[in-house]
Structures are given as structure tokens and as C-alpha cells.
Coordinates of C-alpha atoms and ligand atoms in Angstrom, one line a residue:
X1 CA -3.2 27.1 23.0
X2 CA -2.6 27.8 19.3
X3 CA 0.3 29.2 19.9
X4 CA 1.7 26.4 21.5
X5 CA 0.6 23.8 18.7
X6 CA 1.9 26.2 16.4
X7 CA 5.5 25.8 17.9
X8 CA 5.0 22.0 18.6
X9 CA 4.6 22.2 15.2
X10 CA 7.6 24.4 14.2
X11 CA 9.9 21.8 16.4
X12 CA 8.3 18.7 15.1
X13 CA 9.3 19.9 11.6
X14 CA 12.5 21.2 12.5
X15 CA 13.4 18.1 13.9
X16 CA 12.1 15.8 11.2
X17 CA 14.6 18.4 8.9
X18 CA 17.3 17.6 10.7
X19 CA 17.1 13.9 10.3
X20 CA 18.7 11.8 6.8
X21 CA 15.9 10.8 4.7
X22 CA 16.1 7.5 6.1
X23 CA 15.4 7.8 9.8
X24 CA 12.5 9.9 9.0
X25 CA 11.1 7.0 7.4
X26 CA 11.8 4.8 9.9
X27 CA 10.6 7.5 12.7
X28 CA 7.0 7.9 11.0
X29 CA 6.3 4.4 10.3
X30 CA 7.1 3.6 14.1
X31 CA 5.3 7.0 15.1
X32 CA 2.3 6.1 12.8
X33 CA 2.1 2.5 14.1
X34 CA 2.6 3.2 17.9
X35 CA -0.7 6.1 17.4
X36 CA -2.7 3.1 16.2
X37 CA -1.7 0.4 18.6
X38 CA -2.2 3.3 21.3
X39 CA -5.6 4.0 20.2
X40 CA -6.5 0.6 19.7
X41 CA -5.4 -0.5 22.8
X42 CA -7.2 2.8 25.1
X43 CA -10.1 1.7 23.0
X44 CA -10.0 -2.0 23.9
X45 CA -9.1 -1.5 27.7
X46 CA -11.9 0.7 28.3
X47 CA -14.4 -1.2 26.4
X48 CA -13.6 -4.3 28.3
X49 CA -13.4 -2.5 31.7
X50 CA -17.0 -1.5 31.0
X51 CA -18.2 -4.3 30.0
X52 CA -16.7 -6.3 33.4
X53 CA -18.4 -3.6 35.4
X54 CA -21.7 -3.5 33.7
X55 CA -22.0 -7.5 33.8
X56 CA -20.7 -7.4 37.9
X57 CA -23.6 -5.3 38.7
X58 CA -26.3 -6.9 36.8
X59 CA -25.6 -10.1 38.7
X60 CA -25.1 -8.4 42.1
X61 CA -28.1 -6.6 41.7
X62 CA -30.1 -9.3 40.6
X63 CA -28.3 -11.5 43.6
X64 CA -29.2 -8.9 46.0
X65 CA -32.4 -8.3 44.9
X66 CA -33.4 -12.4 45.1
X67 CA -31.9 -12.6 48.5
X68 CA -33.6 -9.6 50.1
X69 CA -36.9 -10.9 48.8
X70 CA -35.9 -14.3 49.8
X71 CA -35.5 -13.4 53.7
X72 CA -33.3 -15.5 55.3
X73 CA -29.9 -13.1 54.9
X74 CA -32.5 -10.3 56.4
X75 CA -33.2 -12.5 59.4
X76 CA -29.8 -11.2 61.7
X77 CA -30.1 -14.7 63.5
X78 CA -29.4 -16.1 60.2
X79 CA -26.9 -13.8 59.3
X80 CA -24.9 -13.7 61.9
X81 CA -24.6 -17.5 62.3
X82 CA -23.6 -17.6 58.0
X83 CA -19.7 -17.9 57.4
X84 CA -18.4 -16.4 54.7
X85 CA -18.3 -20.1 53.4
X86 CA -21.8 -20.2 53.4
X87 CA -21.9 -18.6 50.2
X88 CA -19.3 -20.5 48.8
X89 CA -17.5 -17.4 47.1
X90 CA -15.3 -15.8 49.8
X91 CA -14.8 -12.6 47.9
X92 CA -18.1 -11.9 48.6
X93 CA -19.3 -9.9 51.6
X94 CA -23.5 -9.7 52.8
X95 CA -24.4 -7.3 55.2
X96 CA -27.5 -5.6 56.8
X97 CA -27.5 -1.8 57.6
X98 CA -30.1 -0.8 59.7
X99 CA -31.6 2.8 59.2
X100 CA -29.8 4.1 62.6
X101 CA -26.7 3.6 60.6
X102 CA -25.5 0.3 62.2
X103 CA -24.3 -2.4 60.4
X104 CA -23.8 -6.4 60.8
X105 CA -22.4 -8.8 58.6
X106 CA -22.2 -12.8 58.7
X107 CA -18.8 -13.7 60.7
X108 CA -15.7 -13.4 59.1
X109 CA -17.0 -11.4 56.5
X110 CA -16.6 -7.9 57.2
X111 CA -18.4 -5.5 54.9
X112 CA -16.4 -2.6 53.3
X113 CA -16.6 0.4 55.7
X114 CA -20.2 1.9 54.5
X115 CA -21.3 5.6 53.8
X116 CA -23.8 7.5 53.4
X117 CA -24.9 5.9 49.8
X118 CA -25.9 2.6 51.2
X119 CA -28.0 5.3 54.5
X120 CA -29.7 6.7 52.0
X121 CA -31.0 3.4 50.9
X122 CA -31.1 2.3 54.4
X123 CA -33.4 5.1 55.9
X124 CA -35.2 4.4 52.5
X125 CA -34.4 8.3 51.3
X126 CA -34.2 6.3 47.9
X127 CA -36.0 4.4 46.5
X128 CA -32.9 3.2 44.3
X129 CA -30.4 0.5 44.9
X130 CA -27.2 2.2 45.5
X131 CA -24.3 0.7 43.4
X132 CA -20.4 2.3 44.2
X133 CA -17.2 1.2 43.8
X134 CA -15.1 1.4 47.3
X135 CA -11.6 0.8 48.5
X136 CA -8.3 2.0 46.3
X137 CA -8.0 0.6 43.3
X138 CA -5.8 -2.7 43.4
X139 CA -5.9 -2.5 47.3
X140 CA -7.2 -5.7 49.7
X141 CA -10.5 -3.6 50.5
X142 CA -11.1 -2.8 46.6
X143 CA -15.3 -3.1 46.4
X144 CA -18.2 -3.1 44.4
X145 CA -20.5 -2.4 46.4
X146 CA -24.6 -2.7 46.5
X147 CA -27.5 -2.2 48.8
X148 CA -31.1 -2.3 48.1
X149 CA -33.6 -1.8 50.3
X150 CA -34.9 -4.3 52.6
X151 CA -36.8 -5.0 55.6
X152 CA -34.9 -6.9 58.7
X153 CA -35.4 -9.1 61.2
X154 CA -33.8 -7.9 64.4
X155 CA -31.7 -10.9 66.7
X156 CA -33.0 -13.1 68.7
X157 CA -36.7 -12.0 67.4
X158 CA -37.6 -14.8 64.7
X159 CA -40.5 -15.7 65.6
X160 CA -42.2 -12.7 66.7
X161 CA -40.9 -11.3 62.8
X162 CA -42.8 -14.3 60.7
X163 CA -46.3 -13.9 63.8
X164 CA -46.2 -10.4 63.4
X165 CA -44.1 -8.9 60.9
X166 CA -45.4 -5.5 60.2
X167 CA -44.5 -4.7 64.2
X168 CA -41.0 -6.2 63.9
X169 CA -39.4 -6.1 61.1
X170 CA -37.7 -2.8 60.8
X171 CA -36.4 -0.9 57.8
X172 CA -32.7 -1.6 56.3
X173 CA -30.5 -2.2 53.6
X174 CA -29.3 -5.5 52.3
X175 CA -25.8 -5.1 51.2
X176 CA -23.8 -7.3 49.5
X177 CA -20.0 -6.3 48.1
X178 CA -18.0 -8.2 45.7
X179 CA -13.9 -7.7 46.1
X180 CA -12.5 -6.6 42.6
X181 CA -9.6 -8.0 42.8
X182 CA -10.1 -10.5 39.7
X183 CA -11.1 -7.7 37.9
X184 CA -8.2 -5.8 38.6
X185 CA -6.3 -8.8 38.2
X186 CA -8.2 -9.3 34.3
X187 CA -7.6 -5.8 33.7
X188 CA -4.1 -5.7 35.0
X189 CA -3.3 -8.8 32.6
X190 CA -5.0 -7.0 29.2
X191 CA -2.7 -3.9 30.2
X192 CA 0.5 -5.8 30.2
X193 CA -0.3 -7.7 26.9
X194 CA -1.6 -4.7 25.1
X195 CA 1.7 -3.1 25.7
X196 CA 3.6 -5.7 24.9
X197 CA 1.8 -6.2 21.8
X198 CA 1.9 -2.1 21.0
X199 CA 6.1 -2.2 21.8
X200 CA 6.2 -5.5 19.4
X201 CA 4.1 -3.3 16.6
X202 CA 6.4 -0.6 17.5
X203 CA 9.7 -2.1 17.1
X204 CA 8.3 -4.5 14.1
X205 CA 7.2 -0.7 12.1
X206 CA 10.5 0.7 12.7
X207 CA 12.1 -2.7 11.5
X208 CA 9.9 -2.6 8.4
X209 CA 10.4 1.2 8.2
X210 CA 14.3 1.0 8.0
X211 CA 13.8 -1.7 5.2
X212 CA 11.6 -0.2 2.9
X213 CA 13.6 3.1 3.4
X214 CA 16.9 1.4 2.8
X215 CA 15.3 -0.4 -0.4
X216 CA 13.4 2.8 -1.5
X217 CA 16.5 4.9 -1.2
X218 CA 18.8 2.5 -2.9
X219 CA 17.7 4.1 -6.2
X220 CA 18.0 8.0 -5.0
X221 CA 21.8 6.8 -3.6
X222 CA 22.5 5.9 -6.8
X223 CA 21.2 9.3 -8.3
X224 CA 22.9 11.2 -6.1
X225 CA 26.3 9.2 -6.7
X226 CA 26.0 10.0 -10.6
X227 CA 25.5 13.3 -9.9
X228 CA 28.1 14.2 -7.8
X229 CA 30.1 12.3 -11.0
X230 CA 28.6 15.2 -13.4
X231 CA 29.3 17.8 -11.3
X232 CA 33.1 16.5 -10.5
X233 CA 33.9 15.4 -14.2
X234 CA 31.5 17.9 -16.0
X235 CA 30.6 15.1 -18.3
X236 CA 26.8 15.7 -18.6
X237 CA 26.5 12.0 -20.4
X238 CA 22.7 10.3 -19.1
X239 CA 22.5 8.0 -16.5
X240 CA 21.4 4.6 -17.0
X241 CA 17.5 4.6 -16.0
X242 CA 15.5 0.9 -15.1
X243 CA 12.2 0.9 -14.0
X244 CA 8.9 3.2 -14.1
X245 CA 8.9 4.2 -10.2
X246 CA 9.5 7.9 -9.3
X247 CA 13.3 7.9 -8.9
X248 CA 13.3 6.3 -12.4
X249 CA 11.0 9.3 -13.3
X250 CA 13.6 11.4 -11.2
X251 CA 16.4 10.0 -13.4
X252 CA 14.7 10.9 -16.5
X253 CA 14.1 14.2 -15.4
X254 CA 17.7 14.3 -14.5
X255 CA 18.7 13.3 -17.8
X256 CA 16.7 15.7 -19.5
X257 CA 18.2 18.6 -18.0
X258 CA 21.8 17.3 -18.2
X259 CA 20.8 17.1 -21.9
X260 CA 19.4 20.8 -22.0
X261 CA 22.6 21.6 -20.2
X262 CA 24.8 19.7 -22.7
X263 CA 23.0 21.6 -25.5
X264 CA 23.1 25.2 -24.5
X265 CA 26.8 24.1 -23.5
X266 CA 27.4 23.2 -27.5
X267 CA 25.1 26.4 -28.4
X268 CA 27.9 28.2 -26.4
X269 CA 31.2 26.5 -27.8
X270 CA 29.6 26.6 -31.2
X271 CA 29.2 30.5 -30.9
X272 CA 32.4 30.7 -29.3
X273 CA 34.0 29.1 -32.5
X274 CA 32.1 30.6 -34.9
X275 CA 32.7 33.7 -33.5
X276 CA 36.4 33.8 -33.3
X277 CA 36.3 32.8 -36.6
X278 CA 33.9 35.8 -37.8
X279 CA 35.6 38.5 -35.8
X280 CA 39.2 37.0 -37.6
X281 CA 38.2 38.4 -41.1
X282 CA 37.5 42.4 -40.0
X283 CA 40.4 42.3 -37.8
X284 CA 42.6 40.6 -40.4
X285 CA 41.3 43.4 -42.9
X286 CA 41.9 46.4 -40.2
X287 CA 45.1 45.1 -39.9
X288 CA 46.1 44.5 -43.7
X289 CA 45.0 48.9 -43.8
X290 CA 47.3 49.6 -41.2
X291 CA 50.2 47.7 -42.3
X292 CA 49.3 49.3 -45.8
X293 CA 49.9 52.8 -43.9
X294 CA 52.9 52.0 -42.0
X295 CA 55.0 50.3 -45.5
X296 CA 53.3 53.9 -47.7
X297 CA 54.8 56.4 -44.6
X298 CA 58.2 54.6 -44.4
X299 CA 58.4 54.9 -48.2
X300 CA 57.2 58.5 -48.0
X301 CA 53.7 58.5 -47.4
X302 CA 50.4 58.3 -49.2
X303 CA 48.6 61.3 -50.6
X304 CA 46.1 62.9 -48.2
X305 CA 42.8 61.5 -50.1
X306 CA 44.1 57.9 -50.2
X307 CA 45.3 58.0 -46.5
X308 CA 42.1 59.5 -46.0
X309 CA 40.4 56.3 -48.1
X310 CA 42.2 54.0 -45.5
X311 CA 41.4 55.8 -42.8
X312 CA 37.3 55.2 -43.8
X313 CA 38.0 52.1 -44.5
X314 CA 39.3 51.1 -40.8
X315 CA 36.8 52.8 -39.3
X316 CA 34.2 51.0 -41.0
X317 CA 35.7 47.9 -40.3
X318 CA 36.2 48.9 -36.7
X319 CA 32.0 49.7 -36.8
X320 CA 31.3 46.5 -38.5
X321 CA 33.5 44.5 -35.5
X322 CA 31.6 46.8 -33.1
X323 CA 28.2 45.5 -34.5
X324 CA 29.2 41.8 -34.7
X325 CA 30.4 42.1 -30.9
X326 CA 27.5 43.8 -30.3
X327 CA 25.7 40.7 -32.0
X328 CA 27.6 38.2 -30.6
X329 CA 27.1 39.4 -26.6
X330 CA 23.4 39.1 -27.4
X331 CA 23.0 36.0 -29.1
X332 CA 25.3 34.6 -26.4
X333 CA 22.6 35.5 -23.4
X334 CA 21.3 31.6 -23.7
X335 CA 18.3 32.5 -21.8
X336 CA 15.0 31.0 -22.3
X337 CA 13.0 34.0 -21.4
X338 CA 13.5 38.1 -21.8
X339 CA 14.4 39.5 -18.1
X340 CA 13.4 42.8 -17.6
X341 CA 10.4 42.4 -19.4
X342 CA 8.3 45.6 -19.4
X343 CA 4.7 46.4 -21.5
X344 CA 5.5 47.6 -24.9
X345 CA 3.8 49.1 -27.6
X346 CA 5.2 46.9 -30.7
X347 CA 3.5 49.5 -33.5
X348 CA 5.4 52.2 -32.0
X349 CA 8.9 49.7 -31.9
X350 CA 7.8 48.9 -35.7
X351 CA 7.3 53.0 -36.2
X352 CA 11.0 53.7 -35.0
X353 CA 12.7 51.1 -36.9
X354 CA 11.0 52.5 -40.4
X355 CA 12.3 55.9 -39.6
X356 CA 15.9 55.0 -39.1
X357 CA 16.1 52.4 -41.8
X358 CA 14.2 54.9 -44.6
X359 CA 17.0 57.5 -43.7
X360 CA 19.6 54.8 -44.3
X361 CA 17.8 54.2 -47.6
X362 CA 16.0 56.8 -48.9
X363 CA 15.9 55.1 -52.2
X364 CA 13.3 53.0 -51.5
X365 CA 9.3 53.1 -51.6
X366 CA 7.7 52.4 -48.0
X367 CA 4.1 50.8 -47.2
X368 CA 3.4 51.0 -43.4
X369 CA 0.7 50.0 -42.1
X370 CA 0.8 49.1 -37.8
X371 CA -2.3 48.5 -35.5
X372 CA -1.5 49.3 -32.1
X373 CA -0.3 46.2 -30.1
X374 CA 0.8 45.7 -26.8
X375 CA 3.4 43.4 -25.8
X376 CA 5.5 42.3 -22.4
X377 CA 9.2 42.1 -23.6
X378 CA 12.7 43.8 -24.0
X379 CA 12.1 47.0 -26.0
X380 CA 15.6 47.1 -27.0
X381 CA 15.9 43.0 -28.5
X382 CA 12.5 43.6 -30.0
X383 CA 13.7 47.3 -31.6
X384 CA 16.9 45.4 -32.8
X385 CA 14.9 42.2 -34.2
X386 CA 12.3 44.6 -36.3
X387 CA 15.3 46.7 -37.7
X388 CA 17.1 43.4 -39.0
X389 CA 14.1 42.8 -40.7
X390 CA 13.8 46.0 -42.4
X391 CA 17.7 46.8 -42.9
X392 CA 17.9 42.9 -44.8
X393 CA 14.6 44.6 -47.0
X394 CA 16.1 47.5 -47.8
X395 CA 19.4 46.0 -48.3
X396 CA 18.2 43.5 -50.4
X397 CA 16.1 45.4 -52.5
X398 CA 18.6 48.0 -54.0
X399 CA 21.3 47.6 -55.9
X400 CA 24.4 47.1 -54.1
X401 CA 27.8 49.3 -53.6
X402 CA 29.0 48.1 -56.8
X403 CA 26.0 49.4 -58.7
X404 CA 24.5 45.8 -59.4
X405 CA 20.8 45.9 -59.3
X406 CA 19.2 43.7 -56.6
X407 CA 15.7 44.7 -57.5
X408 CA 14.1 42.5 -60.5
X409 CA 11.6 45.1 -61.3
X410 CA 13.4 47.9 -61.3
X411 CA 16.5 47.2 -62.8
X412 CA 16.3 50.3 -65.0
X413 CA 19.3 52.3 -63.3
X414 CA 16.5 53.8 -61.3
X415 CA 17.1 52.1 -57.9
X416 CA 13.5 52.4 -56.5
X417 CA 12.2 48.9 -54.4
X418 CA 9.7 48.8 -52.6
X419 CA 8.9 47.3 -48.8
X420 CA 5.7 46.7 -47.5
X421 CA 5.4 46.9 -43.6
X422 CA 2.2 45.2 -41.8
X423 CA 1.3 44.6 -38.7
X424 CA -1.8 43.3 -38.1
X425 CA -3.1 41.4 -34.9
X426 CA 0.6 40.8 -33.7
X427 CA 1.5 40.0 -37.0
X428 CA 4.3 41.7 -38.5
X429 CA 5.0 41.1 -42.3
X430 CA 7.9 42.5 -44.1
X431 CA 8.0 42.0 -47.6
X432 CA 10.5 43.7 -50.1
X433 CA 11.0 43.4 -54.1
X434 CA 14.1 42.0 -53.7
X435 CA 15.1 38.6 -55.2
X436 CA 13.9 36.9 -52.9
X437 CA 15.8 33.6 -51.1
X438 CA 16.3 30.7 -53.2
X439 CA 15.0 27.8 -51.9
X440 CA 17.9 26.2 -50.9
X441 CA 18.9 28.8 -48.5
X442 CA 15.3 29.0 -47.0
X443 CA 15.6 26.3 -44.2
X444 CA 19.1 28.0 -43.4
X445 CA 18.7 32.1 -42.7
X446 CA 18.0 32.0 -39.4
X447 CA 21.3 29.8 -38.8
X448 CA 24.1 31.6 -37.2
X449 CA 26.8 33.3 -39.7
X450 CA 24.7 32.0 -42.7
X451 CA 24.5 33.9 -45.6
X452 CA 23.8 33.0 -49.2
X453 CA 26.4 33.0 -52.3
X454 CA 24.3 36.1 -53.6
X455 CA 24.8 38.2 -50.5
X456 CA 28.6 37.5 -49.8
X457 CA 29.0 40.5 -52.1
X458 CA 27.5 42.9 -49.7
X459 CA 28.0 43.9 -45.9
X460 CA 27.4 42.4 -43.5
X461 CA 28.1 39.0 -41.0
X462 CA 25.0 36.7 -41.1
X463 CA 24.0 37.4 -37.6
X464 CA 20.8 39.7 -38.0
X465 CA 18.3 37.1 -38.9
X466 CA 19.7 34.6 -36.1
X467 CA 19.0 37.6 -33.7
X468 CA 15.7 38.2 -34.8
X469 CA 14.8 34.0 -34.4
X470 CA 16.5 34.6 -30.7
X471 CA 14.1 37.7 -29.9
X472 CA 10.8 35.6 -31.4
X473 CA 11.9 32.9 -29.2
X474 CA 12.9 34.9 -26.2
X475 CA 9.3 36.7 -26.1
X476 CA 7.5 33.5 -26.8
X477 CA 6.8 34.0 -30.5
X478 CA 7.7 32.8 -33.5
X479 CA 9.3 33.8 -37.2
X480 CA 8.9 32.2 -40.7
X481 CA 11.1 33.4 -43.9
X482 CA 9.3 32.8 -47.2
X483 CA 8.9 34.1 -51.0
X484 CA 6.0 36.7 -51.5
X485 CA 4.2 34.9 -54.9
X486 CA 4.9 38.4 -57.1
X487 CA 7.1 39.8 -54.9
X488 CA 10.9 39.7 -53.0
X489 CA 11.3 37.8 -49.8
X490 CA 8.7 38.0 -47.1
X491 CA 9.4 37.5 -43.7
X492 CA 6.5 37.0 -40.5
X493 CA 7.0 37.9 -36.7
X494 CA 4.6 36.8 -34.7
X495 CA 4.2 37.4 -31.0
X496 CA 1.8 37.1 -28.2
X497 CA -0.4 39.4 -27.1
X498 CA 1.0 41.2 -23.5
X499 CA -2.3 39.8 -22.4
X500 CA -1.9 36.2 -23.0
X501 CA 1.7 36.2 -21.5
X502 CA 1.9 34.9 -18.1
X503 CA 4.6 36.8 -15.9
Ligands
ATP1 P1 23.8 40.9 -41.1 O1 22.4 41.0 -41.0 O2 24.5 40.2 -40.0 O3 24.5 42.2 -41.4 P2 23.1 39.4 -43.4 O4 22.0 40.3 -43.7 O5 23.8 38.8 -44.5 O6 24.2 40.0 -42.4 P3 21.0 37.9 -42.1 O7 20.3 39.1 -41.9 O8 21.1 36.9 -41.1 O9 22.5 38.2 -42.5 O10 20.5 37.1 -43.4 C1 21.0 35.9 -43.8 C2 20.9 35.6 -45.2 O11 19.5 35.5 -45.6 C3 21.4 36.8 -46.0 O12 22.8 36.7 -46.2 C4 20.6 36.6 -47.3 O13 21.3 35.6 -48.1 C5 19.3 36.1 -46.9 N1 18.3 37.1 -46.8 C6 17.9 37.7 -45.6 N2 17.0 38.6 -45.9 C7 16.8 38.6 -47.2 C8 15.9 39.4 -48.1 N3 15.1 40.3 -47.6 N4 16.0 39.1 -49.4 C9 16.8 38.2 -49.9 N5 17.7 37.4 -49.1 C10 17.6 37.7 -47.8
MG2 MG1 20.8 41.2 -42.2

């Protein structure tokens, strides 16, 4: 049985699926209002069928009643003399059934054929009136029929019956049976105009249906149509929105995704361009070395030291293309979130970063202190975003290739800064003894390729700081750039707790 629903179920779904948008509409109103009109009108057809029934008996039982006590129908002289006209209601039929099963009626008023209800009644087995209905339904011999019991007065015997009654009057029925056929008739009537009136509500729902689903879907045609236009043209403009209703909401939500789209679309073309331009310079420089080597061996060749000068000097130009590709692929990955997140210990990410960049710059005076905290991210963004942090500390905080002292407090010859490295509660502060970022360039280090005046002198592309915004962001967290009061710049990662992050 469940089963079965189950599948009725399945089909009815599958079928509605398979339907446009618009005949569904139109199928459920007419659906919903044809259930209503049904239930209504079973409702209505058996409450009036009752209701005829119930008032037919009561007034053939009362009848009956009256004229058994009355006597003269129980007199068979009487009876049998009475014409159906006599009552002046031909569909009804009177009767007498005597207790040895025999029955007579007034002339030309046959009774129904009578069983063993009206006996019962007859041979006085019950003390009940018998109420039935007989005869097929619609049919010429369709009956109500009704016997209570009586006492009668055999023919021919009249006045032995009123001189002494107890001696002749014998036991009987009195049975009286009213045709149905008006009431079929009635009923037959309410059925046609209930179905009429249920096919009218029918038809009238799936007229109103079709309307308010071609007016309702006017809209979402218009929706559709601009974009199919986005995604033939590519032109991600906004549509024109009017009204508050949910397509208008629709539309607004379609517009704010084309405009998400349009933006990481300009993210993309912008790093596209900027990046062509970046990779330009190295490569422009790698090749300037080489054609320096070719023009030296055609005149005769360098000495082995210098060759050997310009071959360091391409390599590191072909390692600092490698690490702005490397940068590049990353910060081209526009996706909001990190995917393959995993549970990471971010002290022990901090605690590897500090060891590679103190053996870059051993120089330097370190301050670590890290409290264990877990995060859910990508161990190898996160690793890269901590070590731009530290590398820009330490690179900022001694003095440079040239010799030039970057570190204000120490600019004795003695090239000693010093980084501080916290992390505290998911808060990860890096401060150095640099100079520190002038203000200007404050709202600006985390921009792509951006680097100050100051730091054009040394290595580097203007990508790490970008990369470390993009990893905050990825994992759901956040970085801030500021001057330490006494100190170099500071900069503070936070991120959320693995806890707190929903996956
Ligand atoms: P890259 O990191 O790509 O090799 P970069 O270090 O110049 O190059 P970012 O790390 O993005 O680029 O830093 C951007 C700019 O912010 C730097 O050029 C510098 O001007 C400034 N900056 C970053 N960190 C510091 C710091 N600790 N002290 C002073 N200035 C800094
Ligand atoms: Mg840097």
C-alpha cells in the first residue's frame, strides 16, 4: 500500500517535471479546484439524500401509525373497496399482511412484493415498525417501504369485529410504501447540476490558472531572454529591474552575480596585464646578459669570473621569474574559499617559516613567541603567507645589498634588527625595526605589484603582501599593516579558530 503511494507519487512528480512551468500552473489550479468542487459536491449529495430519507420516513411512520390506530384501512372490507385514488397520492401503496404471510392491498394498488421484514412485524416477532427501502434504485417498483403492527379486520366480518373484537380481529401488519421515484428524480437533478457546476469550476480554474501563469511568467520570460543575451554576447551589463515581487528579487539576484562575475572577470584581466608587464622586466634583463655573452664570445670572450658573474646573474633572474610565476598562478586561483582544506597547526606553520627565513638572515635578532592554534586551511598558502611576512621583516630591517642601512637603530655598520614574532589567540603579529611604511603607502601594500619608492632599490616584485591579503581572505580572516609606536612596521594576521569554521 505504501509502496504503491510511494510510486503514485514518483509518477505524479515525474509528470509534473516533464510539464513547462506554465501548464503545471494551469494543471494544479484545475486539479486543486476540481478536489474542492468534488468534495463539496459528495458532501452536499449525501447530506441532502439523508435528509429526503429521514423526512420520508418520519411522515410515513407517523401516517402509518395514525391510520392503523385509526381502523378503517385495517377493516379488509374497507380496503379492498379503496382505490388508489382514495388517498389522493397515487404513488402511494396501503396494504395489510396478515401473520400467515398473506397480503391484500386496496385495488389497483399493488404493494411492493413483501419479505420477511414486514413478517416479522406481522407475526408481531417485533415489536418495531420495519422501515426498508425495496425495488432497484431508479426502477418503476423503487419503494420505501413501512409496516407497523396492527390488528385486522378479516372480509366480510365488520360487524362481528366492532361486537366482539378481541375474537375477531386477528394480528397483522399495516403497510404502507411510498414509490421513490421523486426522490430519485430530486436526487438525479442535484447530480447533474453539481457536475455541471464542478466542470464549470474546472474549466473556469484552468482558465484563471493559464492567466495568472502567463502574467506571472511574463517577468521570468523576460529574465531568461536577458540571460541567454549574457551568455551569447558575454556582456555581463545589469538588467533593468521594476517592481518588488520575487522575479524582481530574482533579477537583483541575477544582477549581483553578473556583477561578482564582471569583477573577478576585471581581477583576472587586471592580473593578466599587470602580469605581462612584471614578468617583461626579468626577462628583458635575462636577455640583455645573454646578448652581453654572445657580443663578449664573438669578440673573444669574457674572463672566466665575469662570465661566471653573468652566469649568477641569469640564474637569479631566472629564480626571481620562477617566484613571480609561482606568485602569479596563485593569486590568479579567484576562489572565494581554500579547497582542500585540512586541520592545521598554525604555531607549528609560524615555527617553520622562522627557521627558513633566520637562515636566510642570520643577521637579525628573533623574538618568537606561538601558542598552539588550530586552524582548517591550505598548509601550503598559509606557510607562504607567514614567510612573506617574515622575509618583508627581515628584508626590511637590514641594510640592503648595497650596504645602505635599513635599520634606524642600528645604523652603526653593525647590521643587527630585530623581529618580534607573536601569536597569541589566532593572532599573529610581526613586527621588525625597520623603517617602517610611510603613511602614504599604508592603504596601498596589500595592492598587487605595489611597492614603495624606498624599496624599488631592493629585490623583489610587490606580490608577497598581495599573497598574504589573498590567503587571510581565502581562510576567512583578515590582515592589517601598521607602524609599531617605537618600532619598524607591524603587520597582524588574524584567522579563525578551526572550530568556528563551518565546512
Ligand atoms: P616581494 O615580496 O614580492 O618580493 P616586496 O617585498 O616589495 O616584493 P610586498 O611584500 O608586497 O612586496 O610589499 C609591498 C611593499 O610594502 C614593499 O615594497 C614595501 O614598500 C612595503 N613593506 C612591506 N613590508 C614592509 C616592512 N616590513 N617594512 C617596511 N616596508 C614594508
Ligand atoms: Mg615582500
Amino acid at each position: 500500500m505504501a509502496a504503491t503511494a510511494a510510486r503514485t507519487q514518483t509518477w505524479w512528480n515525474e509528470s509534473l517535471h516533464k510539464l513547462s512551468l506554465h501548464a503545471r500552473v494551469t494543471l494544479l489550479a484545475a486539479v486543486a479546484v476540481g478536489l474542492a468542487v468534488a468534495i463539496v459536491s459528495v458532501a452536499a449529495y449525501i447530506t441532502v439524500r439523508q435528509q429526503m430519507y429521514q423526512n420520508l420516513d418520519n411522515s410515513l411512520q407517523q401516517r402509518a401509525v395514525q391510520a392503523a390506530r385509526n381502523g378503517v384501512l385495517t377493516n379488509l372490507t374497507n380496503l379492498q373497496k379503496a382505490s388508489a385514488d382514495a388517498f389522493g397520492l397515487s404513488d402511494i401503496r396501503v396494504g395489510v399482511l396478515g401473520a400467515n404471510g398473506e397480503a391484500y392491498g386496496a385495488q389497483q394498488s399493488p404493494l411492493p412484493p413483501l419479505d420477511e421484514h414486514e413478517l416479522q412485524v406481522a407475526q408481531e416477532q417485533s415489536s418495531e415498525p420495519s422501515i426498508r427501502t425495496a425495488g432497484a434504485r431508479n426502477g418503476a417498483s423503487h419503494f420505501r417501504v413501512i409496516a407497523v403492527a396492527t390488528r385486522y379486520c378479516p372480509a366480510g366480518q365488520t360487524d362481528y369485529c366492532s361486537a366482539e373484537p378481541d375474537d375477531f380481529l386477528k394480528p397483522g401488519a399495516l403497510v404502507v410504501a411510498q414509490s421513490l421515484g421523486s426522490i430519485d428524480q430530486t436526487l438525479h437533478n442535484l447530480g447533474i447540476v453539481l457536475w455541471a457546476f464542478g466542470l464549470i469550476g474546472v474549466i473556469g480554474a484552468a482558465l484563471a490558472g493559464n492567466a495568472v501563469a502567463r502574467s506571472g511568467l511574463r517577468p521570468l520570460a523576460r529574465l531568461t531572454g536577458a540571460a541567454e543575451h549574457v551568455a551569447v554576447t558575454e556582456d555581463l551589463k545589469p538588467i533593468p529591474v521594476t517592481g518588488t515581487d520575487e522575479i524582481s528579487r530574482l533579477a537583483v539576484a541575477f544582477n549581483a552575480m553578473l556583477g561578482a562575475l564582471a569583477q573577478s572577470r576585471d581581477r583576472q584581466r587586471r592580473l593578466v596585464g599587470d602580469a605581462g608587464h612584471e614578468l617583461r622586466t626579468p626577462l628583458t634583463s635575462v636577455r640583455t646578459n645573454l646578448d652581453l655573452l654572445a657580443q663578449a664570445d664573438k669578440r673573444g670572450g669574457l674572463r672566466s669570473e665575469d662570465r661566471q658573474q653573468l652566469l649568477d646573474d641569469v640564474r637569479a633572474q631566472m629564480d626571481e621569474l620562477t617566484q613571480l610565476i609561482g606568485d602569479l598562478t596563485e593569486l590568479a586561483r579567484d576562489t572565494p574559499q581554500v579547497r582542500n582544506a585540512e586541520l592545521i597547526e598554525l604555531s607549528n606553520v609560524v615555527e617553520d617559516a622562522v627557521i627558513k627565513v633566520r637562515r636566510r638572515a642570520p643577521g637579525l635578532d628573533w623574538d618568537v613567541q606561538l601558542m598552539p592554534f588550530p586552524v582548517w586551511g591550505d598548509e601550503r598558502l598559509l606557510g607562504r603567507a607567514v614567510m612573506n611576512l617574515l622575509d618583508n621583516a627581515a628584508k626590511y630591517s637590514v641594510p640592503d645589498e648595497a650596504g645602505r642601512p635599513t635599520d634606524r637603530e642600528h645604523d652603526d655598520g653593525q647590521p643587527r634588527g630585530h623581529v618580534a614574532v607573536r601569536l597569541l589567540d589566532g593572532v599573529l603579529t610581526v613586527t621588525d625595526s625597520g623603517p617602517g611604511i610611510a603613511e602614504a603607502d599604508l592603504p596601498h601594500v596589500f595592492d598587487r605589484f605595489y611597492r614603495s619608492s624606498e624599496a624599488r632599490s631592493l629585490p623583489g616584485s610587490g606580490l608577497g603582501l598581495a599573497i598574504v591579503k589573498h590567503a587571510a581572505e581565502q581562510h576567512g580572516g583578515m590582515i592589517y599593516a601598521r607602524n609599531a609606536p617605537g618600532a619598524g612596521a607591524q603587520f597582524t594576521l588574524w584567522l579563525p579558530h578551526a572550530a568556528t569554521q563551518t565546512r
